[in-house]
Amino acid sequence: MGVLKDHPELVLFVSLALGYLVGKLRVGPLTLGGICGTLIVSLLLGAWTKAQVSDDVKTVFFALFIFALGYMAGPQFFRNLNKKSLRFFVLCGIELVCVLGIALGLAKWFDLDVGTASGILAGAATESAVVGTATESIGKLSGLTTQQITEYQGNVATAYTVCYLFGLITIVLYTSQIMPMIMRINLRDAARDLWERTRSSGSLESDEQPALPGMVGRTFLVTTADGRTVGDLESGLDERVTIESVKRGSKILTPAPGLALTLSDLVLVVGRRAQTIEAGRLIGPETPGVPGLDSALATNQVSITRKADDGKTIDQIQRENPEFLKDGVYVTDVTRADTDLPATGDTVVHRGDVLTLVGARSGLGKLVAKLGSVVKNDSTDFIYLGLGIAAGSLLGQVVVRFGSVPMSLGTGGGCLISGLLFGWFRSRSQTFGAFPPQAASTIKDMGLAVFIACTGLVSGPQAWPLLKQYGALLPFAGIAMVLIPATISLLIGRKLLKIEPPLLIGAIAGQQCSTPAITAVTQVAQSSVPMLGYTITYALSNFLLPLTGPVLVGILGS
């Protein structure tokens, strides 16, 4: 016991390890998840060991978590600010109004302190970030003693733990099992039908890959093309192929446009599959791979930065840049934020889109310099990361008064907004401010896990008295704050907004920021179609729900 109390860092990491182990336990379709498991374990260890962790540790790790969250969501959040996504905004608005209204109502009817009310909101909405923003805001309330602040902050964690458990079970079962029954649909059939009606010719499911790749390389023996030049063949195939190598006897020739092919030459043709197959008809029979004839191709990802290329199709860009044909460079993939688009000729690209170019290294370098810049995402740009968190921390210190109610975003809210802006600004060119997805995800998960563990360790000693005082209320609140906004969203989304059922169910899971719920929904649907609705509301709620913490604390604290 003494060792643990004297070494809080030991208790902290034991809480993380055991918490994530508990979070892996599965009951039917439900798992608690590592964050909830960590909070449960840390509350128990905190009550047992009385270990003390500095508040500065919580603040630093929460800032890292919330900035990374905003950074990852930024591009998608701003991309969804359009008319097409407006109806999904309504669902997020319903969620915000309902959870705030219910939390305020419960606080008034049951005379709840600001910490317990904030914990109920965070847990029932299954949004861990609210724990941080509310806890920080409570620490800035005037007129409270240090003991009261500590007590209220501890109540946030305890109420969150109980409400999260019941809220999680409710949203998972409601979205994956009950909502399809209410709408009288078979979720699997509805998702498949919607997919077939809306998929584009180049669309693939998340676990699919093309059986016939768009770009191929093949070798042919010259028979029918005897006497034709390299340039004549390439232009005759709609500029979709390049003759990369020519082998005549034991010699490898440079495939200049004026080079005339002779009988029995071996040529390597690289290009679009359809035109490469057509090349065989014009050149001669296909042969197996020929040693010495193969030519290595380089790959580069380039971010479109020129205004002149914004809104153009891939075909238009290739026609305006003859280096594509001259140097044998092809577009094999198009990525917009985290979405893969088909690399077909009629695909429209915008500034910030990333094109994957494949071709000879010399030609590739020339094109990259013309189109934009090479995407840099191999290591974290700590200058950009540090400036972003510092800017968010400064923004969080700004206090705005609404009458007698002082409102501030706090470090959490400020870093969330700066993360959104910095992530979006980075996505415009992707040539600076690198924060690789794996690194951002690790920082986000680690930051939240350490913050939650610190909160639980500090809150452990006063958890049991709160549970005895409000034991029956917390489960009820956790269930009600899920069912009420979800049911209203279901009715309005189906009757007024006319959202397709699979998208609507996914969107309701997203407005609740519930990853376990969308996991259960996609498993029942056996399709990723519900994710299309989930990603929009998830990005919006991930930004808006954490801000409800300071709002609730500001109103109740006044």
Coordinates of C-alpha atoms in Angstrom, one line a residue, residues 31-345:
T31 CA -18.0 -4.3 -24.3
L32 CA -17.3 -1.4 -21.8
G33 CA -14.3 -0.2 -23.8
G34 CA -10.9 0.9 -22.4
I35 CA -11.9 4.3 -21.2
C36 CA -14.9 3.2 -19.1
G37 CA -12.8 0.3 -17.8
T38 CA -10.0 2.6 -16.8
L39 CA -12.3 4.9 -14.9
I40 CA -13.8 2.0 -13.0
V41 CA -10.4 0.6 -12.0
S42 CA -9.0 4.0 -11.2
L43 CA -11.9 4.8 -8.9
L44 CA -11.4 1.6 -7.0
L45 CA -7.6 2.1 -6.8
G46 CA -8.0 5.7 -5.8
A47 CA -10.4 4.7 -2.9
W48 CA -7.9 2.0 -1.8
T49 CA -4.5 3.7 -2.2
K50 CA -5.4 7.4 -1.7
A51 CA -2.7 8.1 -4.3
Q52 CA -2.5 11.8 -5.4
V53 CA -1.8 12.8 -9.0
S54 CA -1.0 16.4 -9.9
D55 CA -3.8 18.4 -11.6
D56 CA -1.2 19.6 -14.1
V57 CA -0.8 16.0 -15.4
K58 CA -4.6 15.9 -16.1
T59 CA -4.5 19.3 -17.8
V60 CA -1.6 18.4 -20.1
F61 CA -2.9 15.1 -21.2
F62 CA -6.4 16.4 -21.7
A63 CA -5.1 19.2 -23.9
L64 CA -3.2 16.6 -26.0
F65 CA -6.4 14.5 -26.3
I66 CA -8.8 17.2 -27.2
F67 CA -6.4 18.9 -29.8
A68 CA -5.8 15.5 -31.5
L69 CA -9.5 14.9 -31.6
G70 CA -10.2 18.2 -33.2
Y71 CA -7.2 17.9 -35.6
M72 CA -8.5 14.5 -36.9
A73 CA -12.1 15.7 -37.2
G74 CA -11.3 19.2 -38.7
P75 CA -11.3 18.4 -42.4
Q76 CA -14.4 16.3 -42.2
F77 CA -16.2 18.8 -40.0
F78 CA -15.7 21.7 -42.3
R79 CA -16.4 19.6 -45.4
N80 CA -19.8 18.7 -43.9
L81 CA -20.8 22.4 -43.6
N82 CA -22.9 22.3 -46.8
K83 CA -26.6 22.1 -47.8
K84 CA -26.4 18.4 -48.4
S85 CA -25.5 17.8 -44.7
L86 CA -27.9 20.3 -43.3
R87 CA -30.5 17.8 -42.3
F88 CA -27.9 15.9 -40.3
F89 CA -27.3 19.1 -38.4
V90 CA -30.8 18.9 -37.1
L91 CA -30.1 15.6 -35.5
C92 CA -27.1 17.0 -33.7
G93 CA -29.2 20.0 -32.6
I94 CA -31.8 17.7 -31.1
E95 CA -29.1 15.9 -29.2
L96 CA -27.6 19.1 -27.8
V97 CA -30.9 20.6 -26.7
C98 CA -32.2 17.4 -25.2
V99 CA -29.1 16.5 -23.1
L100 CA -28.7 20.1 -21.9
G101 CA -32.4 20.4 -21.1
I102 CA -32.6 17.1 -19.3
A103 CA -29.4 17.8 -17.3
L104 CA -30.7 21.2 -16.2
G105 CA -34.1 19.7 -15.4
L106 CA -32.6 16.9 -13.2
A107 CA -30.4 19.4 -11.5
K108 CA -33.4 21.5 -10.6
W109 CA -35.8 18.8 -9.6
F110 CA -33.4 16.7 -7.6
D111 CA -31.2 19.6 -6.3
L112 CA -28.1 18.1 -7.9
D113 CA -24.7 19.8 -7.5
V114 CA -22.9 21.1 -10.6
G115 CA -20.5 18.1 -10.6
T116 CA -23.1 15.4 -10.5
A117 CA -25.3 17.1 -13.2
S118 CA -22.2 17.4 -15.5
G119 CA -21.2 13.8 -14.9
I120 CA -24.8 12.7 -15.8
L121 CA -24.6 14.7 -19.0
A122 CA -21.2 13.3 -19.9
G123 CA -22.0 9.7 -19.1
A124 CA -25.5 9.5 -20.6
A125 CA -24.3 11.2 -23.8
T126 CA -21.4 8.7 -23.8
E127 CA -19.0 11.6 -24.6
S128 CA -15.8 11.3 -22.4
A129 CA -14.6 14.8 -23.5
V130 CA -17.4 16.4 -21.5
V131 CA -15.7 15.1 -18.3
G132 CA -12.7 17.2 -19.1
T133 CA -14.4 20.4 -20.2
A134 CA -16.8 20.3 -17.2
T135 CA -14.1 19.4 -14.7
E136 CA -12.0 22.3 -15.9
S137 CA -14.9 24.7 -15.8
I138 CA -15.8 23.7 -12.2
G139 CA -12.2 24.6 -11.2
K140 CA -12.8 28.1 -12.4
L141 CA -16.0 28.8 -10.6
S142 CA -15.9 31.6 -8.1
G143 CA -17.2 31.4 -4.6
L144 CA -16.3 27.8 -4.1
T145 CA -13.8 26.5 -1.5
T146 CA -11.0 24.2 -2.6
Q147 CA -12.7 21.3 -0.9
Q148 CA -16.0 22.0 -2.7
I149 CA -14.2 22.1 -6.1
T150 CA -12.5 18.8 -5.4
E151 CA -15.8 17.2 -4.3
Y152 CA -17.7 18.5 -7.3
Q153 CA -15.0 17.4 -9.7
G154 CA -15.0 14.0 -8.2
N155 CA -18.8 13.8 -8.6
V156 CA -18.3 14.4 -12.3
A157 CA -16.3 11.1 -12.7
T158 CA -18.5 9.0 -10.4
A159 CA -21.8 10.1 -12.1
Y160 CA -20.2 9.7 -15.5
T161 CA -19.1 6.1 -14.8
V162 CA -22.6 4.9 -13.8
C163 CA -24.5 6.8 -16.5
Y164 CA -22.0 5.8 -19.2
L165 CA -22.6 2.1 -18.5
F166 CA -26.4 2.4 -18.7
G167 CA -26.2 4.9 -21.6
L168 CA -23.9 2.6 -23.6
I169 CA -26.1 -0.4 -23.2
T170 CA -29.2 1.6 -24.1
I171 CA -27.8 3.2 -27.3
V172 CA -26.3 -0.1 -28.5
L173 CA -29.5 -2.1 -28.1
Y174 CA -31.7 0.8 -29.3
T175 CA -29.9 1.5 -32.5
S176 CA -29.0 -2.1 -33.6
Q177 CA -32.0 -4.0 -32.4
I178 CA -35.0 -1.9 -31.6
M179 CA -34.9 0.9 -34.2
P180 CA -35.1 -1.6 -37.2
M181 CA -38.1 -3.1 -35.5
I182 CA -39.8 0.3 -35.0
M183 CA -39.3 1.1 -38.7
R184 CA -40.3 -2.4 -39.7
I185 CA -37.2 -3.0 -41.8
N186 CA -34.6 -5.7 -42.2
L187 CA -31.5 -3.6 -41.6
R188 CA -29.3 -5.9 -43.7
D189 CA -31.6 -5.8 -46.7
A190 CA -32.2 -2.1 -46.4
A191 CA -28.4 -1.4 -46.3
R192 CA -27.7 -3.6 -49.3
D193 CA -30.6 -2.0 -51.3
L194 CA -29.3 1.5 -50.5
W195 CA -25.8 0.5 -51.5
E196 CA -26.8 -0.9 -54.8
R197 CA -28.9 2.3 -55.6
T198 CA -26.2 4.8 -54.7
R199 CA -22.8 3.3 -55.3
S200 CA -20.8 4.7 -58.1
S201 CA -19.0 2.5 -60.6
G202 CA -15.7 2.9 -58.7
S203 CA -17.0 2.5 -55.2
L204 CA -15.9 -0.4 -53.0
E205 CA -16.9 -1.6 -49.6
S206 CA -14.3 -1.2 -46.9
D207 CA -13.2 -4.9 -47.1
E208 CA -13.1 -5.0 -51.0
Q209 CA -10.4 -4.4 -53.5
P210 CA -10.6 -4.3 -57.3
A211 CA -10.2 -7.7 -58.9
L212 CA -9.1 -5.9 -62.1
P213 CA -6.7 -3.1 -61.3
G214 CA -7.0 0.1 -63.3
M215 CA -3.3 0.3 -64.2
V216 CA -1.3 -2.7 -65.4
G217 CA 2.0 -3.5 -67.2
R218 CA 2.3 -6.2 -69.9
T219 CA 4.9 -7.4 -72.3
F220 CA 4.1 -8.1 -76.0
L221 CA 6.0 -9.6 -78.9
V222 CA 6.0 -7.3 -82.0
T223 CA 4.2 -8.9 -85.0
T224 CA 1.4 -6.7 -86.3
A225 CA 3.1 -3.5 -85.2
D226 CA 6.2 -4.2 -87.4
G227 CA 7.3 -0.8 -88.7
R228 CA 5.1 1.4 -86.5
T229 CA 6.8 4.0 -84.3
V230 CA 6.5 4.2 -80.5
G231 CA 4.8 7.6 -80.7
D232 CA 2.3 6.4 -83.3
L233 CA 1.2 3.5 -81.1
E234 CA 0.9 5.6 -78.0
S235 CA -1.2 8.3 -79.6
G236 CA -3.4 5.7 -81.3
L237 CA -4.4 4.3 -78.0
D238 CA -6.1 7.5 -76.7
E239 CA -2.9 8.5 -74.8
R240 CA -3.7 5.9 -72.1
V241 CA -0.5 3.8 -72.4
T242 CA 3.2 4.3 -72.5
I243 CA 5.8 2.0 -74.0
E244 CA 8.4 1.9 -71.2
S245 CA 11.0 -0.4 -72.6
V246 CA 11.9 -2.1 -75.9
K247 CA 14.2 -5.2 -76.1
R248 CA 15.7 -6.0 -79.5
G249 CA 17.8 -9.1 -79.3
S250 CA 20.0 -8.7 -76.3
K251 CA 19.8 -4.9 -76.3
I252 CA 17.5 -2.6 -74.3
L253 CA 16.5 0.4 -76.5
T254 CA 15.3 3.8 -75.3
P255 CA 11.6 4.0 -76.4
A256 CA 11.8 7.4 -78.1
P257 CA 8.7 8.5 -80.0
G258 CA 10.4 8.1 -83.3
L259 CA 11.7 4.6 -82.7
A260 CA 10.3 2.2 -85.3
L261 CA 9.5 -1.3 -84.0
T262 CA 10.7 -4.3 -85.9
L263 CA 9.5 -7.9 -86.0
S264 CA 10.3 -9.9 -82.9
D265 CA 10.9 -6.9 -80.7
L266 CA 9.7 -7.3 -77.1
V267 CA 8.0 -4.2 -75.6
L268 CA 6.8 -3.4 -72.1
V269 CA 3.5 -1.4 -72.1
V270 CA 2.2 0.3 -69.0
G271 CA -1.2 2.1 -68.8
R272 CA -4.9 1.8 -68.3
R273 CA -6.1 -1.8 -68.4
A274 CA -8.5 -1.4 -71.3
Q275 CA -6.0 0.4 -73.5
T276 CA -3.2 -2.0 -72.5
I277 CA -5.3 -5.0 -73.6
E278 CA -6.0 -3.1 -76.9
A279 CA -2.3 -2.5 -77.3
G280 CA -1.9 -6.3 -77.6
R281 CA -4.2 -6.4 -80.6
L282 CA -2.1 -3.7 -82.3
I283 CA 1.3 -5.0 -81.3
G284 CA 1.2 -8.7 -81.1
P285 CA 0.8 -11.6 -78.7
E286 CA 1.4 -11.2 -75.0
T287 CA 4.4 -12.9 -73.5
P288 CA 5.5 -13.8 -69.9
G289 CA 7.7 -11.4 -68.0
V290 CA 11.0 -10.9 -69.8
P291 CA 14.2 -10.6 -67.7
G292 CA 15.8 -7.2 -68.1
L293 CA 12.8 -5.7 -69.8
D294 CA 10.9 -4.7 -66.6
S295 CA 11.2 -1.1 -65.7
A296 CA 10.8 0.1 -62.0
L297 CA 8.1 2.7 -61.4
A298 CA 8.2 5.3 -58.6
T299 CA 5.1 6.3 -56.6
N300 CA 4.4 9.8 -55.1
Q301 CA 1.5 11.4 -53.4
V302 CA 1.0 15.0 -54.5
S303 CA -1.5 17.5 -52.9
I304 CA -3.3 19.7 -55.5
T305 CA -2.5 23.3 -54.5
R306 CA -3.0 25.2 -57.7
K307 CA -6.2 27.2 -57.9
A308 CA -6.3 26.6 -61.6
D309 CA -6.8 22.8 -61.1
D310 CA -9.6 23.2 -58.6
G311 CA -12.8 21.7 -60.0
K312 CA -11.2 20.0 -63.0
T313 CA -11.5 16.3 -63.9
I314 CA -8.5 14.1 -64.1
D315 CA -8.8 13.9 -67.8
Q316 CA -8.7 17.7 -68.1
I317 CA -5.6 17.9 -65.9
Q318 CA -3.9 15.2 -68.0
R319 CA -4.6 16.9 -71.2
E320 CA -3.3 20.2 -69.9
N321 CA -0.1 18.6 -68.7
P322 CA 1.5 16.7 -71.6
E323 CA 4.1 15.3 -69.2
F324 CA 1.6 12.6 -68.2
L325 CA 1.8 11.1 -71.7
K326 CA 5.3 12.1 -72.5
D327 CA 6.8 10.6 -69.3
G328 CA 4.3 7.8 -68.7
V329 CA 2.8 9.0 -65.4
Y330 CA -0.6 7.8 -64.3
V331 CA -3.1 8.7 -61.6
T332 CA -3.9 5.5 -59.6
D333 CA -5.7 6.9 -56.5
V334 CA -7.5 10.0 -55.4
T335 CA -8.0 10.8 -51.7
R336 CA -10.1 13.5 -50.2
A337 CA -9.5 13.8 -46.5
D338 CA -10.0 10.2 -45.4
T339 CA -12.2 9.2 -48.3
D340 CA -10.9 7.3 -51.3
L341 CA -12.4 8.3 -54.7
P342 CA -12.3 6.4 -57.9
A343 CA -9.3 7.5 -60.1
T344 CA -11.4 7.6 -63.3
G345 CA -11.1 10.3 -66.0

